[in-house]
Coordinates of N, CA and C and ligand atoms in Angstrom, one line a residue:
X26 N -71.7 110.7 119.7 CA -73.1 110.4 119.9 C -74.0 111.0 118.8
X27 N -75.1 110.3 118.6 CA -76.0 110.8 117.6 C -76.8 112.0 118.0
X28 N -76.9 113.0 117.2 CA -77.8 114.1 117.5 C -79.2 113.9 117.0
X29 N -80.2 114.3 117.8 CA -81.6 114.0 117.5 C -82.4 115.3 117.7
X30 N -83.2 115.6 116.7 CA -84.1 116.8 116.8 C -85.5 116.3 117.3
X31 N -86.0 117.1 118.3 CA -87.3 116.8 118.9 C -88.2 118.0 118.9
X32 N -88.8 118.3 117.8 CA -89.7 119.4 117.7 C -90.9 119.4 118.7
X33 N -91.1 120.5 119.4 CA -92.1 120.5 120.4 C -93.4 121.0 119.8
X34 N -94.4 120.1 119.7 CA -95.6 120.5 119.0 C -96.5 121.5 119.7
X35 N -96.0 121.9 120.9 CA -96.7 122.9 121.6 C -96.9 124.2 120.8
X36 N -95.9 124.5 120.0 CA -95.8 125.7 119.2 C -96.5 125.5 117.8
X37 N -97.1 124.3 117.6 CA -97.6 124.1 116.2 C -99.0 124.6 116.1
X38 N -99.5 124.6 114.8 CA -100.8 125.1 114.5 C -101.7 123.9 114.7
X39 N -102.5 123.9 115.8 CA -103.3 122.7 116.1 C -104.5 122.5 115.1
X40 N -104.8 123.5 114.3 CA -105.8 123.3 113.3 C -105.3 122.4 112.2
X41 N -104.0 122.2 112.1 CA -103.4 121.4 111.0 C -102.3 120.5 111.6
X42 N -102.5 120.0 112.7 CA -101.5 119.2 113.4 C -100.9 118.0 112.6
X43 N -101.8 117.4 111.8 CA -101.4 116.3 111.0 C -100.4 116.8 109.9
X44 N -100.6 117.9 109.3 CA -99.7 118.5 108.3 C -98.4 118.9 109.0
X45 N -98.5 119.4 110.2 CA -97.2 119.8 110.9 C -96.4 118.6 111.2
X46 N -97.0 117.5 111.6 CA -96.3 116.3 111.9 C -95.7 115.7 110.6
X47 N -96.4 115.8 109.5 CA -95.8 115.3 108.2 C -94.6 116.1 107.8
X48 N -94.7 117.4 108.1 CA -93.6 118.3 107.7 C -92.3 118.0 108.5
X49 N -92.4 117.9 109.8 CA -91.2 117.6 110.6 C -90.7 116.2 110.3
X50 N -91.6 115.3 110.0 CA -91.2 113.9 109.6 C -90.4 113.9 108.3
X51 N -91.0 114.6 107.3 CA -90.3 114.6 106.0 C -88.9 115.3 106.1
X52 N -88.8 116.3 107.0 CA -87.5 117.0 107.1 C -86.5 116.2 107.9
X53 N -86.9 115.1 108.5 CA -86.0 114.2 109.2 C -85.9 114.2 110.7
X54 N -86.8 114.9 111.3 CA -86.8 115.0 112.8 C -87.2 113.6 113.3
X55 N -86.4 113.0 114.3 CA -86.7 111.7 114.7 C -87.7 111.6 115.9
X56 N -87.8 112.6 116.7 CA -88.7 112.6 117.8 C -89.8 113.6 117.6
X57 N -90.9 113.3 118.3 CA -92.0 114.3 118.4 C -92.0 114.6 119.9
X58 N -91.7 115.9 120.3 CA -91.7 116.2 121.7 C -93.1 116.7 122.1
X59 N -93.7 116.1 123.1 CA -95.1 116.3 123.5 C -95.1 116.8 124.9
X60 N -95.5 118.1 125.1 CA -95.4 118.8 126.4 C -96.8 118.7 127.1
X61 N -96.8 117.9 128.1 CA -98.1 117.7 128.9 C -98.0 118.6 130.1
X62 N -99.0 119.5 130.3 CA -99.0 120.5 131.4 C -100.3 120.4 132.1
X63 N -100.2 120.4 133.5 CA -101.4 120.1 134.3 C -102.0 121.3 135.0
X64 N -101.4 122.5 134.9 CA -101.9 123.7 135.6 C -101.7 123.6 137.1
X65 N -100.9 122.7 137.5 CA -100.5 122.6 138.9 C -99.0 122.6 139.1
X66 N -98.3 121.6 138.5 CA -96.9 121.6 138.6 C -96.3 122.8 137.8
X67 N -97.0 123.1 136.7 CA -96.7 124.3 135.9 C -97.9 125.2 135.8
X68 N -97.8 126.5 135.5 CA -99.0 127.3 135.5 C -100.0 127.0 134.4
X69 N -99.5 126.5 133.3 CA -100.5 126.4 132.2 C -101.0 125.0 132.0
X70 N -102.0 124.8 131.1 CA -102.5 123.5 130.8 C -102.4 123.3 129.3
X71 N -101.9 122.1 128.9 CA -101.8 122.0 127.4 C -102.8 120.9 126.9
X72 N -102.3 119.7 126.7 CA -103.1 118.6 126.2 C -102.6 117.3 126.8
X73 N -103.4 116.2 126.6 CA -103.0 115.0 127.2 C -103.3 113.8 126.4
X74 N -103.8 112.7 127.0 CA -103.9 111.4 126.4 C -104.7 111.4 125.0
X75 N -105.9 112.0 125.0 CA -106.6 111.9 123.7 C -105.9 112.5 122.5
X76 N -105.1 113.5 122.7 CA -104.4 114.1 121.6 C -103.2 113.2 121.2
X77 N -102.6 112.6 122.1 CA -101.4 111.7 121.8 C -101.9 110.5 121.1
X78 N -103.0 110.0 121.6 CA -103.6 108.8 121.0 C -104.0 109.0 119.5
X79 N -104.5 110.2 119.3 CA -105.0 110.6 118.0 C -103.8 110.7 117.0
X80 N -102.7 111.4 117.4 CA -101.6 111.6 116.5 C -100.7 110.4 116.4
X81 N -100.9 109.4 117.3 CA -100.1 108.2 117.2 C -100.4 107.5 115.9
X82 N -101.7 107.7 115.4 CA -102.1 107.0 114.1 C -101.4 107.6 112.9
X83 N -100.9 108.8 113.0 CA -100.4 109.4 111.7 C -98.8 109.5 111.6
X84 N -98.1 109.0 112.6 CA -96.6 109.0 112.5 C -96.0 107.9 113.3
X85 N -94.9 107.4 112.8 CA -94.2 106.3 113.5 C -93.0 106.8 114.3
X86 N -92.8 108.2 114.2 CA -91.7 108.8 114.9 C -91.8 108.5 116.5
X87 N -90.6 108.7 117.1 CA -90.6 108.4 118.6 C -91.4 109.5 119.3
X88 N -92.3 109.1 120.2 CA -93.0 110.0 121.0 C -92.3 110.3 122.3
X89 N -91.8 111.5 122.4 CA -91.0 111.9 123.6 C -91.9 112.8 124.4
X90 N -92.5 112.1 125.4 CA -93.6 112.7 126.2 C -93.0 113.4 127.5
X91 N -93.1 114.7 127.6 CA -92.5 115.4 128.7 C -93.7 115.8 129.6
X92 N -93.7 115.1 130.8 CA -94.8 115.3 131.7 C -94.4 116.4 132.7
X93 N -95.1 117.5 132.5 CA -95.0 118.6 133.5 C -96.2 118.6 134.4
X94 N -96.3 117.5 135.1 CA -97.5 117.2 135.9 C -97.1 116.8 137.3
X95 N -97.9 117.1 138.3 CA -97.6 116.7 139.7 C -97.9 115.2 139.8
X96 N -97.2 114.5 140.7 CA -97.4 113.1 141.0 C -97.7 112.3 139.7
X97 N -96.7 112.2 138.8 CA -97.0 111.6 137.5 C -97.3 110.1 137.5
X98 N -96.9 109.4 138.6 CA -97.1 108.0 138.7 C -98.6 107.6 138.4
X99 N -99.5 108.5 138.7 CA -100.9 108.2 138.5 C -101.3 108.0 137.0
X100 N -100.4 108.5 136.1 CA -100.8 108.5 134.7 C -99.8 107.7 133.8
X101 N -98.8 107.1 134.4 CA -97.8 106.5 133.5 C -98.4 105.5 132.5
X102 N -99.2 104.6 133.0 CA -99.7 103.6 132.1 C -100.6 104.2 131.0
X103 N -101.4 105.2 131.4 CA -102.2 105.9 130.4 C -101.4 106.5 129.3
X104 N -100.3 107.1 129.6 CA -99.4 107.7 128.6 C -98.8 106.6 127.7
X105 N -98.4 105.5 128.4 CA -97.8 104.4 127.6 C -98.9 103.9 126.6
X106 N -100.1 103.7 127.1 CA -101.2 103.1 126.3 C -101.6 104.1 125.2
X107 N -101.3 105.4 125.4 CA -101.7 106.4 124.4 C -100.6 106.4 123.3
X108 N -99.4 105.9 123.5 CA -98.4 105.8 122.5 C -97.1 106.4 122.8
X109 N -96.9 106.7 124.1 CA -95.5 107.3 124.5 C -94.4 106.2 124.3
X110 N -93.3 106.7 123.8 CA -92.1 105.8 123.7 C -91.1 106.1 124.8
X111 N -90.9 107.4 125.0 CA -90.1 107.9 126.1 C -91.0 108.7 127.1
X112 N -90.9 108.4 128.3 CA -91.7 109.2 129.3 C -90.7 110.0 130.2
X113 N -90.8 111.3 130.2 CA -89.9 112.1 131.1 C -90.8 112.7 132.2
X114 N -90.3 112.5 133.4 CA -90.9 113.0 134.6 C -89.9 114.1 135.2
X115 N -90.5 115.0 135.9 CA -89.7 116.0 136.6 C -89.2 115.5 138.0
X116 N -87.9 115.6 138.3 CA -87.4 115.3 139.6 C -88.2 116.0 140.7
X117 N -88.6 117.2 140.4 CA -89.3 118.1 141.4 C -90.7 117.6 141.7
X118 N -91.2 116.8 140.8 CA -92.6 116.4 140.9 C -92.8 114.9 141.4
X119 N -91.6 114.3 141.7 CA -91.6 112.9 142.1 C -91.1 112.7 143.6
X120 N -92.0 112.2 144.4 CA -91.5 112.0 145.8 C -90.6 110.8 145.9
X121 N -90.9 109.8 145.0 CA -90.1 108.6 145.0 C -89.6 108.4 143.6
X122 N -88.6 109.2 143.2 CA -88.1 109.2 141.8 C -87.6 107.8 141.4
X123 N -86.9 107.1 142.2 CA -86.4 105.8 141.8 C -87.5 104.9 141.4
X124 N -88.5 104.9 142.3 CA -89.7 104.0 142.0 C -90.4 104.4 140.7
X125 N -90.5 105.7 140.5 CA -91.2 106.2 139.3 C -90.4 105.8 138.0
X126 N -89.1 105.9 138.0 CA -88.3 105.5 136.9 C -88.4 104.1 136.6
X127 N -88.4 103.3 137.7 CA -88.6 101.8 137.5 C -89.9 101.5 136.9
X128 N -90.9 102.2 137.4 CA -92.3 101.9 136.8 C -92.4 102.2 135.3
X129 N -91.7 103.3 134.9 CA -91.7 103.6 133.5 C -91.0 102.5 132.7
X130 N -89.9 102.0 133.2 CA -89.2 101.0 132.5 C -90.0 99.7 132.5
X131 N -90.7 99.4 133.6 CA -91.5 98.2 133.7 C -92.6 98.2 132.6
X132 N -93.0 99.4 132.3 CA -94.1 99.5 131.2 C -93.5 99.3 129.8
X133 N -92.2 99.3 129.7 CA -91.6 99.1 128.4 C -91.2 100.4 127.7
X134 N -91.3 101.5 128.4 CA -90.9 102.8 127.8 C -89.5 103.1 128.3
X135 N -88.9 104.1 127.5 CA -87.6 104.6 128.0 C -87.9 105.7 129.1
X136 N -87.1 105.7 130.1 CA -87.3 106.6 131.3 C -86.4 107.8 131.3
X137 N -86.9 109.0 131.4 CA -86.1 110.1 131.5 C -86.5 111.0 132.7
X138 N -85.5 111.8 133.2 CA -85.8 112.8 134.3 C -85.5 114.2 133.8
X139 N -86.4 115.1 134.1 CA -86.2 116.5 133.7 C -85.8 117.3 135.0
X140 N -84.9 118.2 134.8 CA -84.5 119.1 135.9 C -84.8 120.5 135.6
X141 N -85.5 121.2 136.4 CA -85.8 122.7 136.2 C -84.4 123.4 136.3
X142 N -84.4 124.6 135.8 CA -83.1 125.3 135.8 C -82.4 125.4 137.2
X143 N -83.2 125.6 138.2 CA -82.6 125.8 139.5 C -82.3 124.5 140.3
X144 N -82.7 123.4 139.7 CA -82.5 122.1 140.4 C -81.1 121.6 140.2
X145 N -80.4 121.3 141.2 CA -79.0 120.9 141.0 C -78.8 119.5 140.5
X146 N -77.7 119.2 139.8 CA -77.5 117.9 139.2 C -77.4 116.8 140.3
X147 N -77.0 117.2 141.5 CA -76.8 116.1 142.5 C -78.1 115.5 142.9
X148 N -79.3 116.1 142.5 CA -80.5 115.5 142.8 C -80.8 114.2 142.1
X149 N -80.0 114.0 141.0 CA -80.2 112.7 140.2 C -79.0 111.8 140.3
X150 N -78.0 112.2 141.1 CA -76.7 111.5 141.3 C -76.9 110.0 141.4
X151 N -77.9 109.6 142.3 CA -78.0 108.1 142.6 C -78.9 107.4 141.6
X152 N -79.6 108.1 140.7 CA -80.4 107.4 139.8 C -79.9 107.5 138.3
X153 N -78.7 108.0 138.2 CA -78.2 108.2 136.8 C -78.2 106.9 136.0
X154 N -77.9 105.8 136.6 CA -77.8 104.6 135.8 C -79.2 104.1 135.4
X155 N -80.2 104.6 136.0 CA -81.6 104.2 135.7 C -82.2 105.1 134.6
X156 N -81.5 106.1 134.2 CA -82.1 107.1 133.2 C -81.6 106.8 131.8
X157 N -82.6 106.7 130.9 CA -82.2 106.5 129.5 C -81.9 107.9 128.9
X158 N -82.4 108.9 129.5 CA -82.1 110.3 129.0 C -82.3 111.3 130.2
X159 N -81.6 112.4 130.2 CA -81.8 113.4 131.2 C -82.1 114.7 130.4
X160 N -83.2 115.3 130.9 CA -83.7 116.6 130.2 C -83.3 117.8 131.1
X161 N -82.4 118.6 130.5 CA -82.1 119.8 131.2 C -83.0 120.9 130.7
X162 N -83.8 121.5 131.6 CA -84.7 122.6 131.2 C -83.9 123.8 131.2
X163 N -84.0 124.5 130.0 CA -83.2 125.8 129.9 C -84.2 127.0 129.9
X164 N -85.4 126.8 130.3 CA -86.3 127.8 130.7 C -87.1 127.2 131.9
X165 N -87.8 128.1 132.6 CA -88.7 127.6 133.6 C -89.9 127.0 132.9
X166 N -90.3 125.7 133.1 CA -91.3 125.1 132.3 C -92.7 125.7 132.5
X167 N -93.5 125.6 131.4 CA -94.8 126.1 131.5 C -95.3 126.8 130.2
X168 N -94.3 127.3 129.5 CA -94.7 128.1 128.3 C -93.6 127.9 127.2
X169 N -94.1 128.0 126.0 CA -93.1 128.0 124.9 C -92.7 129.5 124.7
X170 N -91.7 129.7 123.8 CA -91.3 131.0 123.4 C -90.6 131.8 124.4
X171 N -90.0 131.2 125.4 CA -89.2 132.0 126.4 C -87.7 132.0 126.0
X172 N -87.0 132.8 126.7 CA -85.5 133.0 126.4 C -84.7 132.0 127.1
X173 N -83.7 131.4 126.4 CA -82.7 130.5 126.9 C -82.0 131.1 128.1
X174 N -81.9 130.3 129.2 CA -81.2 130.8 130.4 C -79.8 130.4 130.3
X175 N -78.9 131.4 130.2 CA -77.5 131.1 129.8 C -76.7 130.2 130.7
X176 N -77.0 130.2 132.0 CA -76.2 129.3 132.9 C -76.4 127.8 132.7
X177 N -77.5 127.5 131.9 CA -77.8 126.1 131.6 C -76.7 125.5 130.8
X178 N -76.0 126.2 130.0 CA -74.9 125.7 129.2 C -73.8 125.0 130.1
X179 N -73.5 125.7 131.2 CA -72.5 125.2 132.1 C -73.1 123.9 132.8
X180 N -74.4 123.9 133.0 CA -75.0 122.7 133.7 C -74.9 121.5 132.7
X181 N -75.1 121.7 131.4 CA -75.0 120.6 130.4 C -73.6 120.1 130.4
X182 N -72.6 121.0 130.4 CA -71.2 120.6 130.5 C -70.9 119.7 131.7
X183 N -71.4 120.2 132.8 CA -71.1 119.4 134.1 C -71.8 118.1 134.1
X184 N -73.0 118.0 133.5 CA -73.7 116.7 133.4 C -73.0 115.8 132.5
X185 N -72.5 116.3 131.4 CA -71.8 115.4 130.4 C -70.5 114.9 131.1
X186 N -69.9 115.7 131.9 CA -68.6 115.3 132.6 C -69.0 114.2 133.6
X187 N -70.1 114.4 134.3 CA -70.5 113.5 135.4 C -70.8 112.1 134.7
X188 N -71.5 112.1 133.6 CA -71.8 110.9 132.9 C -70.6 110.2 132.4
X189 N -69.7 111.0 131.8 CA -68.4 110.4 131.3 C -67.6 109.7 132.4
X190 N -67.6 110.4 133.5 CA -66.9 109.8 134.7 C -67.4 108.4 135.1
X191 N -68.7 108.3 134.9 CA -69.3 106.9 135.2 C -69.3 106.0 134.0
X192 N -68.7 106.4 132.9 CA -68.7 105.6 131.7 C -70.1 105.4 131.1
X193 N -71.0 106.4 131.3 CA -72.3 106.4 130.7 C -72.4 107.2 129.5
X194 N -73.1 106.8 128.4 CA -73.3 107.6 127.2 C -74.8 108.0 127.1
X195 N -75.4 108.3 128.2 CA -76.8 108.7 128.3 C -77.1 109.9 127.5
X196 N -78.3 109.9 126.8 CA -78.7 111.1 126.1 C -78.9 112.3 127.0
X197 N -78.5 113.5 126.6 CA -78.8 114.7 127.3 C -79.7 115.5 126.4
X198 N -80.9 115.8 126.8 CA -81.9 116.6 126.0 C -82.0 117.9 126.7
X199 N -82.1 119.0 125.8 CA -82.2 120.3 126.3 C -83.5 120.9 125.8
X200 N -84.2 121.7 126.6 CA -85.6 122.1 126.2 C -85.8 123.5 126.7
X201 N -86.1 124.4 125.8 CA -86.5 125.8 126.1 C -85.6 126.8 125.6
X202 N -86.2 127.7 124.7 CA -85.4 128.8 124.2 C -84.3 128.5 123.2
X203 N -84.4 127.3 122.6 CA -83.3 126.9 121.6 C -83.7 127.5 120.2
X204 N -82.7 128.1 119.6 CA -82.9 128.7 118.3 C -81.8 128.2 117.3
X205 N -81.9 128.6 116.1 CA -80.8 128.3 115.1 C -79.5 129.0 115.5
X206 N -79.6 130.1 116.3 CA -78.4 130.8 116.7 C -77.7 130.2 117.9
X207 N -78.4 129.6 118.8 CA -77.7 129.1 120.0 C -77.6 127.6 120.1
X208 N -78.1 126.9 119.1 CA -78.1 125.4 119.2 C -76.7 124.8 119.1
X209 N -75.8 125.4 118.4 CA -74.4 124.9 118.3 C -73.7 124.9 119.7
X210 N -73.9 126.0 120.4 CA -73.3 126.2 121.8 C -73.8 125.0 122.7
X211 N -75.1 124.7 122.5 CA -75.7 123.7 123.3 C -75.2 122.3 123.0
X212 N -75.0 122.0 121.7 CA -74.5 120.7 121.3 C -73.0 120.6 121.7
X213 N -72.3 121.7 121.6 CA -70.9 121.7 122.0 C -70.7 121.5 123.5
X214 N -71.7 121.9 124.2 CA -71.6 121.7 125.7 C -71.8 120.2 126.1
X215 N -72.4 119.4 125.1 CA -72.5 118.0 125.4 C -73.9 117.4 125.3
X216 N -74.9 118.3 124.9 CA -76.3 117.8 124.7 C -76.3 117.1 123.3
X217 N -77.3 116.2 123.2 CA -77.4 115.5 121.8 C -78.9 115.4 121.4
X218 N -79.8 115.8 122.3 CA -81.2 115.7 121.9 C -81.8 117.2 122.1
X219 N -82.2 117.7 121.0 CA -82.6 119.2 121.0 C -84.1 119.3 120.8
X220 N -84.7 120.0 121.8 CA -86.1 120.3 121.7 C -86.2 121.8 121.1
X221 N -87.1 122.0 120.2 CA -87.3 123.4 119.7 C -88.8 123.5 119.3
X222 N -89.4 124.5 119.8 CA -90.8 124.7 119.5 C -91.0 125.9 118.6
X223 N -90.9 127.1 119.2 CA -91.2 128.3 118.4 C -90.2 128.6 117.3
X224 N -89.0 128.0 117.4 CA -88.0 128.2 116.3 C -88.3 127.3 115.2
X225 N -89.2 126.4 115.3 CA -89.5 125.4 114.2 C -90.9 125.7 113.6
X226 N -91.9 125.8 114.4 CA -93.2 125.8 113.8 C -93.6 127.2 113.3
X227 N -94.0 127.3 112.1 CA -94.4 128.5 111.3 C -94.0 128.1 109.9
X228 N -92.6 128.2 109.7 CA -92.2 127.7 108.4 C -91.6 126.3 108.7
X229 N -92.5 125.4 109.0 CA -92.1 124.2 109.7 C -91.0 123.4 109.0
X230 N -91.3 123.1 107.7 CA -90.4 122.2 107.0 C -89.0 122.8 106.9
X231 N -89.0 124.1 106.4 CA -87.7 124.8 106.2 C -86.9 124.9 107.5
X232 N -87.6 125.3 108.6 CA -86.9 125.4 109.9 C -86.3 124.1 110.4
X233 N -87.1 123.0 110.2 CA -86.7 121.7 110.6 C -85.4 121.3 109.8
X234 N -85.4 121.6 108.6 CA -84.3 121.3 107.7 C -83.0 122.0 108.2
X235 N -83.2 123.3 108.5 CA -82.1 124.1 109.0 C -81.5 123.5 110.3
X236 N -82.4 123.1 111.2 CA -81.9 122.5 112.4 C -81.1 121.2 112.1
X237 N -81.7 120.4 111.2 CA -81.1 119.1 110.9 C -79.7 119.3 110.3
X238 N -79.5 120.3 109.5 CA -78.2 120.6 109.0 C -77.2 120.8 110.1
X239 N -77.6 121.6 111.1 CA -76.6 121.9 112.2 C -76.4 120.6 113.0
X240 N -77.4 119.8 113.2 CA -77.3 118.6 114.0 C -76.5 117.5 113.3
X241 N -76.4 117.6 112.0 CA -75.8 116.5 111.2 C -74.3 116.2 111.6
Ligands
LIG315 C1 -91.6 124.5 128.1 C2 -91.7 123.2 127.2 C3 -91.0 123.3 126.0 C4 -91.4 124.4 125.0 C5 -90.2 124.7 124.1 O1 -92.3 124.3 129.2 O2 -91.3 122.1 127.9 O3 -90.9 122.0 125.3 O4 -92.5 124.0 124.2 O5 -90.6 125.8 123.4 P1 -89.6 126.9 122.8 O6 -88.7 126.1 121.9 O7 -90.5 127.8 122.1 O8 -88.9 127.5 124.0
LIG316 ZN1 -90.8 120.1 126.8

């Protein structure tokens, strides 16, 4: 499977977001991971449609929009119209997950489900075929710069085995606490889409290149 880097702009310098996007783009990152937080599903608030719409004008990379918001159905079309290519919703935030995934697909976006660290894989057992990607959270969502929760490696392995059993080659994305030191372990476990925020932004181009080397 192809490995993909998805830098999370939550950790970027917002005073020069355009330059940050150019740097990850030049270094070869295929996705831009955009963390939307509502202060309800998660404790913090980040950014939303206006920011996405604005940066859509400066890059053609895939917009991987991670919705950490309650009842996301209310906003799916707004995020699509703002420029989202992939829309990820949390299983814990959707009362009717099957319907929500279908709604994302009907909009023409790729549909993904995120699971918090404590949420079991069986919660998505019946909708696996409907997912273009599954996001395993390896920190409790809400903030960048947290430490990778080690039991998540086992969860990634189990999910890859579950997908293989069904003959699915669905992307597994992992998000939270990923660094140049632990990314290999995460890839080896079966993940192929890597989110990294604080380990990338600062010396943005050089760090992106280092991740790209490991992912190659
Ligand atoms: C956490 C977010 C992550 C976060 C990753 O709630 O979903 O995408 O920005 O940041 P790092 O890589 O710093 O853990
Ligand atoms: Zn995220």
